[in-house]
PDB file of C-alpha atoms in Angstrom:
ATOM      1  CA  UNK A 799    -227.095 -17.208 -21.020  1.00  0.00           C
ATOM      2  CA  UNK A 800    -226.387 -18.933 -18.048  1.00  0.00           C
ATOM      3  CA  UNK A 801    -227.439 -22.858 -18.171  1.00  0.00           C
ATOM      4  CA  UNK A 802    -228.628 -23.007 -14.753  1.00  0.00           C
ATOM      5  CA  UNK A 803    -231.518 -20.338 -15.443  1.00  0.00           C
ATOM      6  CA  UNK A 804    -235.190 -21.745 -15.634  1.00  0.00           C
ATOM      7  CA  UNK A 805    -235.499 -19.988 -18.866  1.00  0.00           C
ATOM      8  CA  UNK A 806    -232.525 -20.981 -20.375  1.00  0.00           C
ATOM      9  CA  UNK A 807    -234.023 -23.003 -23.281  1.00  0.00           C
ATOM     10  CA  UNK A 808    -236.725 -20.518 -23.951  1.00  0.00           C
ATOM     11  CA  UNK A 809    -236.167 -18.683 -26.844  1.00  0.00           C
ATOM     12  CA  UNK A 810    -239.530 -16.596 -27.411  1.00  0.00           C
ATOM     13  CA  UNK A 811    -240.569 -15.139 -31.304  1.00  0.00           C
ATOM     14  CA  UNK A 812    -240.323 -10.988 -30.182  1.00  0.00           C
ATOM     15  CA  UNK A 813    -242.523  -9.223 -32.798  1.00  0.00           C
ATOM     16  CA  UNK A 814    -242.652  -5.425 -33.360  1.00  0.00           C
ATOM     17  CA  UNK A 815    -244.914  -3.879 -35.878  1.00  0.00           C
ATOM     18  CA  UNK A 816    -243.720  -0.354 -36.334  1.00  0.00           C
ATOM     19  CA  UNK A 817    -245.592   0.126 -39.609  1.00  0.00           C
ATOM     20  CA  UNK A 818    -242.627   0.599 -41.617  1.00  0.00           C
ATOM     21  CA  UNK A 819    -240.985   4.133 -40.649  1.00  0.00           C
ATOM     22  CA  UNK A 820    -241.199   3.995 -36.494  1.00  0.00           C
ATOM     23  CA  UNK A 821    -237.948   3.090 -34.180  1.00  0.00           C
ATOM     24  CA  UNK A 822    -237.759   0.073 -31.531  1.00  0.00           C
ATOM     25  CA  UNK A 823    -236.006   1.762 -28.804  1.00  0.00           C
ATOM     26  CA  UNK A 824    -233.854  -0.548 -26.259  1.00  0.00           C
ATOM     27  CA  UNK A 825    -232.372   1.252 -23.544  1.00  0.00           C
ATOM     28  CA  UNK A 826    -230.521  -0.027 -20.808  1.00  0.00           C
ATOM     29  CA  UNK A 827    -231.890   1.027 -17.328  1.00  0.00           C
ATOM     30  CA  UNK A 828    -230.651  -1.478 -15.498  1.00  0.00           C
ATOM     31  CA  UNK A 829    -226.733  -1.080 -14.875  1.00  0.00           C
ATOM     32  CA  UNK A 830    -225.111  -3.475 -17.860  1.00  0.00           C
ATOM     33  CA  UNK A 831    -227.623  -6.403 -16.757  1.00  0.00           C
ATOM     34  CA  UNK A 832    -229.705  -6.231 -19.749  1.00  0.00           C
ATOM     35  CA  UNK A 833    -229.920  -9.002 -21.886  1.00  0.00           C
ATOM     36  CA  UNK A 834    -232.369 -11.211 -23.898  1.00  0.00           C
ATOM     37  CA  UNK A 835    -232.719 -14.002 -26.440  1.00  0.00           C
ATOM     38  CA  UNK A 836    -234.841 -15.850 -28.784  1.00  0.00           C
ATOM     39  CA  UNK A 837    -235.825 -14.543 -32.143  1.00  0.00           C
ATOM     40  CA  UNK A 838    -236.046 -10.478 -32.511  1.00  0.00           C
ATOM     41  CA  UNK A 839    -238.278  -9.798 -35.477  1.00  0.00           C
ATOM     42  CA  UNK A 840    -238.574  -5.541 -35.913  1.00  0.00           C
ATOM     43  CA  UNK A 841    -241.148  -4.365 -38.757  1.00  0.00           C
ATOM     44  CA  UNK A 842    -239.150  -1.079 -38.301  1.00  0.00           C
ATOM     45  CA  UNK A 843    -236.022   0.370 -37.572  1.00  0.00           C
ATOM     46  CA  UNK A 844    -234.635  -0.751 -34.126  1.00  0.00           C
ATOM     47  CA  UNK A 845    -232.314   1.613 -32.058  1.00  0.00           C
ATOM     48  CA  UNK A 846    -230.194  -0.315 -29.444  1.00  0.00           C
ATOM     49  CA  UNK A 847    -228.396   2.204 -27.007  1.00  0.00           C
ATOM     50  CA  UNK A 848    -226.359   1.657 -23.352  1.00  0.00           C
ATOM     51  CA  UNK A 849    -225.365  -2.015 -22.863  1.00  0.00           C
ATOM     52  CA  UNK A 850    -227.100  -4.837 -24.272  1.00  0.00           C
ATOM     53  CA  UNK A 851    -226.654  -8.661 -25.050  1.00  0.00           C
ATOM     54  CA  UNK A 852    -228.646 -10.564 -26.803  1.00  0.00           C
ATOM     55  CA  UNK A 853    -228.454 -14.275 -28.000  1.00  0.00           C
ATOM     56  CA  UNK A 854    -230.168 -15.716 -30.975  1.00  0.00           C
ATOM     57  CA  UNK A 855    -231.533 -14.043 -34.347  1.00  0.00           C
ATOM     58  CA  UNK A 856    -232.795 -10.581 -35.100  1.00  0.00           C
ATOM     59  CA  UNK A 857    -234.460  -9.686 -38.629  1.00  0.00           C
ATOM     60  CA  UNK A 858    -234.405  -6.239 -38.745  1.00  0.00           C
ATOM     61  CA  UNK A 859    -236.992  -4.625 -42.256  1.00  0.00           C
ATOM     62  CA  UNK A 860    -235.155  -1.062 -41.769  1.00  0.00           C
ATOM     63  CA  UNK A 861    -232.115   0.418 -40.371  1.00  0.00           C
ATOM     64  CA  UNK A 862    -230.410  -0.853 -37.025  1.00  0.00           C
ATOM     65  CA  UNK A 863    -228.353   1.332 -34.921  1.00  0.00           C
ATOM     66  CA  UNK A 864    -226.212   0.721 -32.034  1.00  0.00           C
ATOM     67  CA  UNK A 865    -224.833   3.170 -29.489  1.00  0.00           C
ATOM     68  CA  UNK A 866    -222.792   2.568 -26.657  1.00  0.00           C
ATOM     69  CA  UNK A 867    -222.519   5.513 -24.344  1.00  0.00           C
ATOM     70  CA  UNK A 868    -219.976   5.296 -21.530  1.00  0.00           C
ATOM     71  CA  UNK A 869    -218.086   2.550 -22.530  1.00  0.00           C
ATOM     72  CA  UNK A 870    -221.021   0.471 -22.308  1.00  0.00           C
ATOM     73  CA  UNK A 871    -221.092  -2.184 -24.690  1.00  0.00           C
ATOM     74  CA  UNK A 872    -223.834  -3.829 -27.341  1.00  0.00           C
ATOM     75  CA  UNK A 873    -223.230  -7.233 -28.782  1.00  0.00           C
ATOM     76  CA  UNK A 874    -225.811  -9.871 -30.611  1.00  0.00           C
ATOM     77  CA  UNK A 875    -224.404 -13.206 -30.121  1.00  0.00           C
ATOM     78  CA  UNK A 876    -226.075 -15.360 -33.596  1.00  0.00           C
ATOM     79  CA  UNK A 877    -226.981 -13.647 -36.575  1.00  0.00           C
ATOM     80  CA  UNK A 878    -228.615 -10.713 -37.949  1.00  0.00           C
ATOM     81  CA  UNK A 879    -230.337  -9.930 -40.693  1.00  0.00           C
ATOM     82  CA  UNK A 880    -231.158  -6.141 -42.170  1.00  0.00           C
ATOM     83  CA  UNK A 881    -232.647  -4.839 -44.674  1.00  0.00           C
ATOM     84  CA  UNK A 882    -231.326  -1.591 -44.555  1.00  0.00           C
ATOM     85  CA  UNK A 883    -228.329  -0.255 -43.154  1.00  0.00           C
ATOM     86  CA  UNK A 884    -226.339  -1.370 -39.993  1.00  0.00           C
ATOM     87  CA  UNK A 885    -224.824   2.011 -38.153  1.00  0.00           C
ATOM     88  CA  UNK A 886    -222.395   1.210 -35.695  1.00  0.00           C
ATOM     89  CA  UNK A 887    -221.585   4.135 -32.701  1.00  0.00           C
ATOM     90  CA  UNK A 888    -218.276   3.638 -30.279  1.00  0.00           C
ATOM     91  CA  UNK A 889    -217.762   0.099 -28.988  1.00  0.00           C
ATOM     92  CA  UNK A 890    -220.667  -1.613 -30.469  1.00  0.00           C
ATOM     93  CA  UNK A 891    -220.214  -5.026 -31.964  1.00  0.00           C
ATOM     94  CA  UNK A 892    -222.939  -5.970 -34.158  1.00  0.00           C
ATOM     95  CA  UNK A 893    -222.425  -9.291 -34.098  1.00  0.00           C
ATOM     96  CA  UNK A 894    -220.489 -12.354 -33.057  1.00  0.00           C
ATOM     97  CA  UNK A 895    -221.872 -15.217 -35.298  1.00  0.00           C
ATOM     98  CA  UNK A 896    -222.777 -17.739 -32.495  1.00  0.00           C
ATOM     99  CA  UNK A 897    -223.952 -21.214 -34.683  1.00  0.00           C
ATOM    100  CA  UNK A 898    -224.808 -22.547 -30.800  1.00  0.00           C
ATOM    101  CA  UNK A 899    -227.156 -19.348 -29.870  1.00  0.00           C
ATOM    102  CA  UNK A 900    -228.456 -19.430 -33.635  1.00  0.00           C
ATOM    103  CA  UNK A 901    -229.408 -23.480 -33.079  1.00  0.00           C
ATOM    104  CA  UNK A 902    -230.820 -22.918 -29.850  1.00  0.00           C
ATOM    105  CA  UNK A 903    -233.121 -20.214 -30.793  1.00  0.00           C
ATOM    106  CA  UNK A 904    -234.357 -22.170 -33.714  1.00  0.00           C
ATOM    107  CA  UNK A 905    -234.757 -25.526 -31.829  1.00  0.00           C
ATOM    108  CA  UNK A 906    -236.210 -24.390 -28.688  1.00  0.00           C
ATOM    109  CA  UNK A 907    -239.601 -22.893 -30.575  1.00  0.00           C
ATOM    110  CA  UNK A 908    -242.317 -25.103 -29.509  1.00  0.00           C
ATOM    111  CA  UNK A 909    -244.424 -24.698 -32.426  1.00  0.00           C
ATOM    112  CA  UNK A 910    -243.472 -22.490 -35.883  1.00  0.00           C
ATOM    113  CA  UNK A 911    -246.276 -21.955 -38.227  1.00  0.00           C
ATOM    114  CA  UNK A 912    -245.104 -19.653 -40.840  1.00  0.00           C
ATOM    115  CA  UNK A 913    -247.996 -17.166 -42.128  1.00  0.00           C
ATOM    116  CA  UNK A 914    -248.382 -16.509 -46.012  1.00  0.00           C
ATOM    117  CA  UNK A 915    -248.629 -12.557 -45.315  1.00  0.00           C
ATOM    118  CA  UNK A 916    -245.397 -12.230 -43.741  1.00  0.00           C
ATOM    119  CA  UNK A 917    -242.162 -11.718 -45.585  1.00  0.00           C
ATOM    120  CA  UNK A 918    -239.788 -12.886 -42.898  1.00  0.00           C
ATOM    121  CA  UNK A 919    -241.684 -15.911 -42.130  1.00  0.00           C
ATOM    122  CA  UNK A 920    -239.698 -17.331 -45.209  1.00  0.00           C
ATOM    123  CA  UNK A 921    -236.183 -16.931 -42.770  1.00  0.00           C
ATOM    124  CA  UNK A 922    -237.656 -19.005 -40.304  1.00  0.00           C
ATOM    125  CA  UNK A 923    -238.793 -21.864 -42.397  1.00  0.00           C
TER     126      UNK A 923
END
């Protein structure tokens, strides 16, 4: 989230299809630098584990779980929506409502063309 970064106004749509019942994994393997932002979007359950940031909006269709092994930490700076249960391990934070990281994700999209098959694309309208 640092304003000098080239991609600091690019706030991608991340789609997973997981067909319902599968898991999103994300695992940090890179020594507390992980981080990401723009709009997460998991057809699934998604499973975030170590120490990981991430700054925008995440729909979520199933259950989302954090863990935070070793005093590692998880946080979503926006908002998050679930539609099943939120399970929160050791020092997690699910969220900190950020209306800034919430109205940069949604202004930065270039173009948004909701599609008629997809229940979330109602959110994003």
């Amino acid at each position: 989230n640092n304003s000098s970064s080239p991609c600091f106004n690019y706030f991608p749509i991340i789609h997973w299809d997981g067909g319902g019942n599968d898991e999103f994994r994300i695992r940090d393997h890179s020594a507390g630098q992980a981080e990401g932002q723009g709009i997460l979007v998991v057809d699934g359950h998604l499973r975030i584990e170590d120490y990981f940031k991430f700054y925008g909006i995440v729909l979520v269709t199933g259950e989302l779980r954090f863990e935070a092994h070793h005093a590692a930490k998880n946080h979503i700076f926006g908002g998050v929506i679930v539609g099943d249960d939120a399970r929160l391990e050791d020092d997690s934070k699910m969220t900190r409502y950020s209306q800034c990281a919430v109205r940069r994700a949604l202004t930065n999209l270039t173009t948004l063309e909701p599609v008629a098959q997809r229940a979330w694309s109602e959110v994003l309208r």
